[in-house]
PDB file of C-alpha atoms in Angstrom:
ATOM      1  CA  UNK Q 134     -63.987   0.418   8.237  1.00  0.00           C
ATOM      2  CA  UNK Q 135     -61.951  -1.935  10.691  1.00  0.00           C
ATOM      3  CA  UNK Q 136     -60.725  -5.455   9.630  1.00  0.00           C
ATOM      4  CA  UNK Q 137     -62.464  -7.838  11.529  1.00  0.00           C
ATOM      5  CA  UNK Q 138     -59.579  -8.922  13.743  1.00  0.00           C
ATOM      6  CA  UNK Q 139     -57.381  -5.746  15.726  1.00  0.00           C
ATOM      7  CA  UNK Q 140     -54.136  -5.464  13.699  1.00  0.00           C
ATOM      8  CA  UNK Q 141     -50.640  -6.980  15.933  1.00  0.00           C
ATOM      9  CA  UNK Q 142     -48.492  -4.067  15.958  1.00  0.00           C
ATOM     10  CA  UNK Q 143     -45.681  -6.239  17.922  1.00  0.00           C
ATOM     11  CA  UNK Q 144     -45.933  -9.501  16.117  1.00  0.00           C
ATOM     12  CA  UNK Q 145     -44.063 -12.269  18.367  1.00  0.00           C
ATOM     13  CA  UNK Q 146     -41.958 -14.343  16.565  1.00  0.00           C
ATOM     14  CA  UNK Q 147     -38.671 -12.999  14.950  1.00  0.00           C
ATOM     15  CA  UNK Q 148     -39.240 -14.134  11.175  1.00  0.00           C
ATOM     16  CA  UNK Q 149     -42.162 -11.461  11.457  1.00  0.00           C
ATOM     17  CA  UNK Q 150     -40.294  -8.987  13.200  1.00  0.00           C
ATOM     18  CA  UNK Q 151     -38.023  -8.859  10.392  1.00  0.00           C
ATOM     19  CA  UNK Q 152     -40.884  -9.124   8.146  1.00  0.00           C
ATOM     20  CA  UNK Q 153     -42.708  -6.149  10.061  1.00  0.00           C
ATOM     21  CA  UNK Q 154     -39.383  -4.223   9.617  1.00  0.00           C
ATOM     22  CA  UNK Q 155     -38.334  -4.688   6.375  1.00  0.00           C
ATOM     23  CA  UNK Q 156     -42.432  -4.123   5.110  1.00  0.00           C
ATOM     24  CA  UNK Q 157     -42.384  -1.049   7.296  1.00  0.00           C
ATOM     25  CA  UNK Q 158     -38.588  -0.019   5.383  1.00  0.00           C
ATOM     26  CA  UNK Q 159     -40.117  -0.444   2.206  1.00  0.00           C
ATOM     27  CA  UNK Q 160     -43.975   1.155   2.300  1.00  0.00           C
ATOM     28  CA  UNK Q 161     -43.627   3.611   5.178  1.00  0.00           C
ATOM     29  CA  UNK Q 162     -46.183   1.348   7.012  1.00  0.00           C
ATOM     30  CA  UNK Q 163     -46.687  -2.470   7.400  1.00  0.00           C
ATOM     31  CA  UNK Q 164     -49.428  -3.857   5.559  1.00  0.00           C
ATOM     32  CA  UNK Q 165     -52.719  -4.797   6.633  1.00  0.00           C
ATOM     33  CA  UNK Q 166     -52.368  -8.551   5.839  1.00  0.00           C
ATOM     34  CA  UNK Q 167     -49.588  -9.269   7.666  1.00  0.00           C
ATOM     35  CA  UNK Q 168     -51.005  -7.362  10.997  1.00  0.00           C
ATOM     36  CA  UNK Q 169     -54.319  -8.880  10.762  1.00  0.00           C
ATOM     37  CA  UNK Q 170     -53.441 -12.220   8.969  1.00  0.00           C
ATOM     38  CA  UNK Q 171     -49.996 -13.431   8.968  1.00  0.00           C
ATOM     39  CA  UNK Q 172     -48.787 -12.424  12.674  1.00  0.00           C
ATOM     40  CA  UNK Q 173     -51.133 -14.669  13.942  1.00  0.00           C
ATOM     41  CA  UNK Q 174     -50.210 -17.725  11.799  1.00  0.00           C
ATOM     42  CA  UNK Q 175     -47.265 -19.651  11.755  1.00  0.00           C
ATOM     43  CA  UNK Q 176     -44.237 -17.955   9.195  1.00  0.00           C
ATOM     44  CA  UNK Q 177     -44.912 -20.792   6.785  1.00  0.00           C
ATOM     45  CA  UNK Q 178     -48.532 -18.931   5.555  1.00  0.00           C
ATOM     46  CA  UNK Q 179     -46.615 -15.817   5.052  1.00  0.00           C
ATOM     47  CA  UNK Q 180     -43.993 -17.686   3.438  1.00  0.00           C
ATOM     48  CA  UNK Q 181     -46.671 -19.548   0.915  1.00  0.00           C
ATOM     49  CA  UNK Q 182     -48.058 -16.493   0.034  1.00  0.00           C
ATOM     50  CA  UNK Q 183     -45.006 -14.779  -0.712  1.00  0.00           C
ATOM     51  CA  UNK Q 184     -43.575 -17.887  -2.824  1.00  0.00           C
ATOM     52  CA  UNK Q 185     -46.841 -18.112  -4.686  1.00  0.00           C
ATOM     53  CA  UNK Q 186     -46.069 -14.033  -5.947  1.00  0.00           C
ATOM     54  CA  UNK Q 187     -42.507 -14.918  -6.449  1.00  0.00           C
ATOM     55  CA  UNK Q 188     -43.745 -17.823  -8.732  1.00  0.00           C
ATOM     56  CA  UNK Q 189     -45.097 -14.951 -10.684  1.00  0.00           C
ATOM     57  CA  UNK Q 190     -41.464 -14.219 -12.115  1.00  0.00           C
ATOM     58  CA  UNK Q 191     -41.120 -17.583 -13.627  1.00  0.00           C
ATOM     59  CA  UNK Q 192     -43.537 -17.783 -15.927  1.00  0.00           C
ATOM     60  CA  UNK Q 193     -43.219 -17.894 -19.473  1.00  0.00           C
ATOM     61  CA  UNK Q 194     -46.474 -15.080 -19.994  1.00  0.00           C
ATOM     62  CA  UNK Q 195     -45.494 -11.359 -19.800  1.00  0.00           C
ATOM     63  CA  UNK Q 196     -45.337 -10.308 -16.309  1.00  0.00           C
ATOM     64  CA  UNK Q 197     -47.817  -7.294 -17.327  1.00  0.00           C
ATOM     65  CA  UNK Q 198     -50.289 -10.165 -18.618  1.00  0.00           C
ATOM     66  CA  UNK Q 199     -49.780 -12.036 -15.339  1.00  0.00           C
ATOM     67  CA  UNK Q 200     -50.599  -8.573 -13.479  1.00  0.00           C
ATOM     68  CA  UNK Q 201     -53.484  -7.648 -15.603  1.00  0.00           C
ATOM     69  CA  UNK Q 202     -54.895 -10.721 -15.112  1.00  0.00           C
ATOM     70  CA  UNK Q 203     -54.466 -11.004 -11.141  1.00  0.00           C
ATOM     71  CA  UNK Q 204     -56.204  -7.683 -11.215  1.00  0.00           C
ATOM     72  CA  UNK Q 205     -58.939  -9.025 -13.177  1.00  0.00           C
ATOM     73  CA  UNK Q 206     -59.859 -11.315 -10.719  1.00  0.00           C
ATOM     74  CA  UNK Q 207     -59.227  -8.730  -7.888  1.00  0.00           C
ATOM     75  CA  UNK Q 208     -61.660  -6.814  -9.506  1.00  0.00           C
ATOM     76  CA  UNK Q 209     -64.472  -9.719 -10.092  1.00  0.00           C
ATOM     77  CA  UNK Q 210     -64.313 -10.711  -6.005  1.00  0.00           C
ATOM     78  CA  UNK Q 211     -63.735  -6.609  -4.881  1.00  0.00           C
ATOM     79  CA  UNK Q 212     -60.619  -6.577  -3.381  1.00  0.00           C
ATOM     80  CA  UNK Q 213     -59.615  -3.134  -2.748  1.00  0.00           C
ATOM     81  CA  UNK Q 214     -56.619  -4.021  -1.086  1.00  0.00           C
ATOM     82  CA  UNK Q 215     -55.762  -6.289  -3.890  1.00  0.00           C
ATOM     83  CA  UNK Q 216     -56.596  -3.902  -6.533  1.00  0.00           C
ATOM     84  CA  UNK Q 217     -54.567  -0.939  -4.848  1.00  0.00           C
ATOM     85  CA  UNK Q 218     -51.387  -3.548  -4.297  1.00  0.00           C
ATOM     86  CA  UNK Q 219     -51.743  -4.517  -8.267  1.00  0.00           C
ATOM     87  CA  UNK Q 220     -51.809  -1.027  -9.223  1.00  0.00           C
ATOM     88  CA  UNK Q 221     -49.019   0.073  -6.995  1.00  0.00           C
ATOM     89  CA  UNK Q 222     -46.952  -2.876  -8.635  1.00  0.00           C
ATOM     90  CA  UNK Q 223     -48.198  -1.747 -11.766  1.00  0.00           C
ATOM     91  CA  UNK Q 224     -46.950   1.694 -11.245  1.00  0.00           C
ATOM     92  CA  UNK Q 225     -43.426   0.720  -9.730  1.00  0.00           C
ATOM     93  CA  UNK Q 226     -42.446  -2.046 -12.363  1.00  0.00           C
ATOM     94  CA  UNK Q 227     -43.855   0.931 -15.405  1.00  0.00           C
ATOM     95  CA  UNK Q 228     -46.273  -0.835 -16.979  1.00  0.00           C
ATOM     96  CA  UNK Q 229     -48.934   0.745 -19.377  1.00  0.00           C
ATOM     97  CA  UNK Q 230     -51.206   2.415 -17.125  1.00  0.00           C
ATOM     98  CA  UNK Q 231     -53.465   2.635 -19.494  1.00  0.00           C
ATOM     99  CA  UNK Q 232     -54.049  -0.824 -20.004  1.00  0.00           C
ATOM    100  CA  UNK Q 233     -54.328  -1.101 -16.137  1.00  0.00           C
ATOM    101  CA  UNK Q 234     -57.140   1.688 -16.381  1.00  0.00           C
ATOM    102  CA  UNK Q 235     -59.462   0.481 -19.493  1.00  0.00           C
ATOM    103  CA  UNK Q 236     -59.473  -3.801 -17.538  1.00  0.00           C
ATOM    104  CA  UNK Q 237     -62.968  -2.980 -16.186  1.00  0.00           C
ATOM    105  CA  UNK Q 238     -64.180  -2.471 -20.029  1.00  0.00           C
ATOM    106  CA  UNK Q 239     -61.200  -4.930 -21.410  1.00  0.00           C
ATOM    107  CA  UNK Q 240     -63.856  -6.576 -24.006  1.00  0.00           C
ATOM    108  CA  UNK Q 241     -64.448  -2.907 -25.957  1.00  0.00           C
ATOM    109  CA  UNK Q 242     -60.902  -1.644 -25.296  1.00  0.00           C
ATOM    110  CA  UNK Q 243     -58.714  -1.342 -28.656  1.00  0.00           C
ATOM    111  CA  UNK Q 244     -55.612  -1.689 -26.129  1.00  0.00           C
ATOM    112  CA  UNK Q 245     -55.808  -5.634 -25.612  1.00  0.00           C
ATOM    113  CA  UNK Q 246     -54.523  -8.253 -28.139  1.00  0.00           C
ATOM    114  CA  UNK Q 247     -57.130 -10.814 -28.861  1.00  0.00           C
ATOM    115  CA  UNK Q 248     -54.841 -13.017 -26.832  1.00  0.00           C
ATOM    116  CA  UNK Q 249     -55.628 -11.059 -23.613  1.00  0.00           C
ATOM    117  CA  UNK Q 250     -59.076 -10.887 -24.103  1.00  0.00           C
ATOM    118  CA  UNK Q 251     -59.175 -14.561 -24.144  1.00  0.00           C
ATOM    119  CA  UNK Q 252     -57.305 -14.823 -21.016  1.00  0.00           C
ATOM    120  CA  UNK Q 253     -59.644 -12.154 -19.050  1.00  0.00           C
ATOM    121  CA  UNK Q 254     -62.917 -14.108 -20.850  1.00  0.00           C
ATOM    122  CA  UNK Q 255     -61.423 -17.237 -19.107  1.00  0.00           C
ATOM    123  CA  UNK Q 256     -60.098 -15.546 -15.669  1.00  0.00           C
ATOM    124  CA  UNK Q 257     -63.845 -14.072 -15.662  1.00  0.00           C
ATOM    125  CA  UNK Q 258     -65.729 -16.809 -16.430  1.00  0.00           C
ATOM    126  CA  UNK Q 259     -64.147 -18.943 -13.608  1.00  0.00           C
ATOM    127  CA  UNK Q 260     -63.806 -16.380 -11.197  1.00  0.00           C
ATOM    128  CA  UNK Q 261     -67.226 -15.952 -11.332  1.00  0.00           C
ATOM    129  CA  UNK Q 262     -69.079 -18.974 -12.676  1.00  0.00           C
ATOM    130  CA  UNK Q 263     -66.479 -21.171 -10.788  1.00  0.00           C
ATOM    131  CA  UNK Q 264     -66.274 -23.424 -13.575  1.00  0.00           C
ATOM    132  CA  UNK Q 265     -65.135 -22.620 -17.661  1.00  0.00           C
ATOM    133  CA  UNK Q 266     -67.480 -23.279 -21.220  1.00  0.00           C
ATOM    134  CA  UNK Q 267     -65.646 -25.342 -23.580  1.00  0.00           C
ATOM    135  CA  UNK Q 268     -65.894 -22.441 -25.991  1.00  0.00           C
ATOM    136  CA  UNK Q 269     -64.053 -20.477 -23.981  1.00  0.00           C
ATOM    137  CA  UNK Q 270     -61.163 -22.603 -22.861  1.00  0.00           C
ATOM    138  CA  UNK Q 271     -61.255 -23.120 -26.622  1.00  0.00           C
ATOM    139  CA  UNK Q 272     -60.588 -19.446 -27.432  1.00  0.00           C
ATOM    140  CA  UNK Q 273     -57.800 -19.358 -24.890  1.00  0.00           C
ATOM    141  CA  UNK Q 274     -55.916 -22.302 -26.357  1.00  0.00           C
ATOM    142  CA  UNK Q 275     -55.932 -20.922 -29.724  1.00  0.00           C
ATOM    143  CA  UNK Q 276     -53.195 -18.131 -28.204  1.00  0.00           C
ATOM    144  CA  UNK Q 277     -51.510 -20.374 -25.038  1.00  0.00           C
ATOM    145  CA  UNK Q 278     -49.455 -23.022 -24.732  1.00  0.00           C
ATOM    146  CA  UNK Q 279     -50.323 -25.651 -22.043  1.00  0.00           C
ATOM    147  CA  UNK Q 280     -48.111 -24.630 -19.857  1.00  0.00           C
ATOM    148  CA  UNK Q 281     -48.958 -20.936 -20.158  1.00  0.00           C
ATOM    149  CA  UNK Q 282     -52.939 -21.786 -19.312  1.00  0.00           C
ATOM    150  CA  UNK Q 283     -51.760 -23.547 -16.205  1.00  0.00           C
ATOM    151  CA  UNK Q 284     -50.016 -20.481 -15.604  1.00  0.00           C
ATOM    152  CA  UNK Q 285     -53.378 -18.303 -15.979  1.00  0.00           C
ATOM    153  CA  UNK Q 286     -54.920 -21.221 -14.132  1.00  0.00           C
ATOM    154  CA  UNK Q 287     -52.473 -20.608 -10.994  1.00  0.00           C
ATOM    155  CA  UNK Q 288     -52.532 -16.765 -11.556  1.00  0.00           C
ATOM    156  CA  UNK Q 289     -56.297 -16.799 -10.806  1.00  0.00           C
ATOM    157  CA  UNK Q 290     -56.863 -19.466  -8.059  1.00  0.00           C
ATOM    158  CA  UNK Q 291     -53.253 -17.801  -5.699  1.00  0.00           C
ATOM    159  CA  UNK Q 292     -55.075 -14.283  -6.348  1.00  0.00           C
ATOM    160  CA  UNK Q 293     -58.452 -15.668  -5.674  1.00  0.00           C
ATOM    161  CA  UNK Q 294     -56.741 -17.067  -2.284  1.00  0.00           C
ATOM    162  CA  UNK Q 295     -55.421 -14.053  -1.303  1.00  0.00           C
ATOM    163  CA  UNK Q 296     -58.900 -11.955  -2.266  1.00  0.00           C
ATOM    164  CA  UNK Q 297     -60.688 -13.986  -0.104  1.00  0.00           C
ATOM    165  CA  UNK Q 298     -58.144 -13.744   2.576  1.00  0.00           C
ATOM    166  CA  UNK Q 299     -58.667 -10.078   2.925  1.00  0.00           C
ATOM    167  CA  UNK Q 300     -61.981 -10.050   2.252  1.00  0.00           C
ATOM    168  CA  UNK Q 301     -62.806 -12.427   5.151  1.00  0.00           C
ATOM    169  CA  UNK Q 302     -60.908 -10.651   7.411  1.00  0.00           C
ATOM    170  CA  UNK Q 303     -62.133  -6.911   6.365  1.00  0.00           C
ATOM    171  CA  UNK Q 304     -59.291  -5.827   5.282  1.00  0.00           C
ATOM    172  CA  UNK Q 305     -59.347  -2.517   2.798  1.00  0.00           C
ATOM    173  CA  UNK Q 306     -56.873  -0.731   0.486  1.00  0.00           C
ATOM    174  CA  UNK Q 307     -53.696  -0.085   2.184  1.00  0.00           C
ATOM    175  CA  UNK Q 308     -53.522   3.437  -0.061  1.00  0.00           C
ATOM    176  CA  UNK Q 309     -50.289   2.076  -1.761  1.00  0.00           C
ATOM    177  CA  UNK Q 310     -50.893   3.667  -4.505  1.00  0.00           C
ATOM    178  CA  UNK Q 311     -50.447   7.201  -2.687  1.00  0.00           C
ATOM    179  CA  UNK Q 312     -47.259   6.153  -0.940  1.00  0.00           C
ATOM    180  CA  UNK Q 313     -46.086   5.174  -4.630  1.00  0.00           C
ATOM    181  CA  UNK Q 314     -46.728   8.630  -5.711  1.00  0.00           C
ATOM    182  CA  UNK Q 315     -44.762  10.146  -3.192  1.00  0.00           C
ATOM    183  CA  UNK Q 316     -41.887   8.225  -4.183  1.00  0.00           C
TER     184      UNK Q 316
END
């Protein structure tokens, strides 16, 4: 299916010709977002959405909890592009596929701590209700520190950002996942 908008193949400024490059350098192909999204826009959207991922990396919760839980919501709004990039990142940075593979059923999975279910109850319940039950933000302060719920808090609304961007704009999986495997 066709994103909404024609991709820019020869993006005009020269922070996204480097960008175009360097994307290109690294995945065999430049992604979808940046053709469709960030070429139009000045650098300073790209840039915010790449310092919101880089944010990821300073967080005090395990960078596989931070992924699982990005995915989570990628999954909730049906982001395929969102969900391929996660698993490709999963994938390169050798996380526990398994995990990765059993988020859908998370709740009946033996493979999550108690901890991460609480987390995915509370990415769920806002990504979908929009707004959390006491009980539940309950549960997820009985295994997080403050600061590591306003982590989960920023994990979900930058991925819900960037779901929605792609989603609005029709844009699909970017099949990262094969180019990973051919790697």
């Amino acid at each position: 299916m066709d994103t909404f908008l024609p991709p820019i193949e020869k993006p005009a400024s020269l922070i996204m010709k480097l960008v175009f490059y360097f994307t290109k350098r690294q995945f065999g192909k430049v992604l979808a977002p940046l053709t469709v999204f960030s070429a139009r826009l000045p650098s300073a959207f790209g840039m915010f959405y790449g310092k919101a991922y880089q944010l990821d990396k300073k967080m005090k919760l395990p960078a596989e909890l931070a992924m699982l839980i990005r995915q989570k919501v990628s999954q909730i709004n049906i982001c395929s592009f969102c969900m391929d990039s996660g698993r490709f990142y999963f994938i390169k940075n050798k996380m526990n596929e398994a995990k990765f593979d059993a988020l859908e059923n998370y709740n009946s999975s033996q493979l999550f701590s108690e901890a991460e279910k609480a987390a995915f109850d509370y990415a769920t319940e806002l990504t979908k209700d929009k707004k959390v039950n006491p009980e539940t933000f309950a549960q997820l302060k009985g295994y997080y520190s403050e600061s590591e719920i306003c982590e989960i808090v920023f994990l979900i609304a930058s991925e819900h950002l960037s779901n929605l961007t792609n989603i609005g704009l029709n844009i699909h999986s970017d099949m990262l996942c094969d180019i990973s495997k051919k790697k």
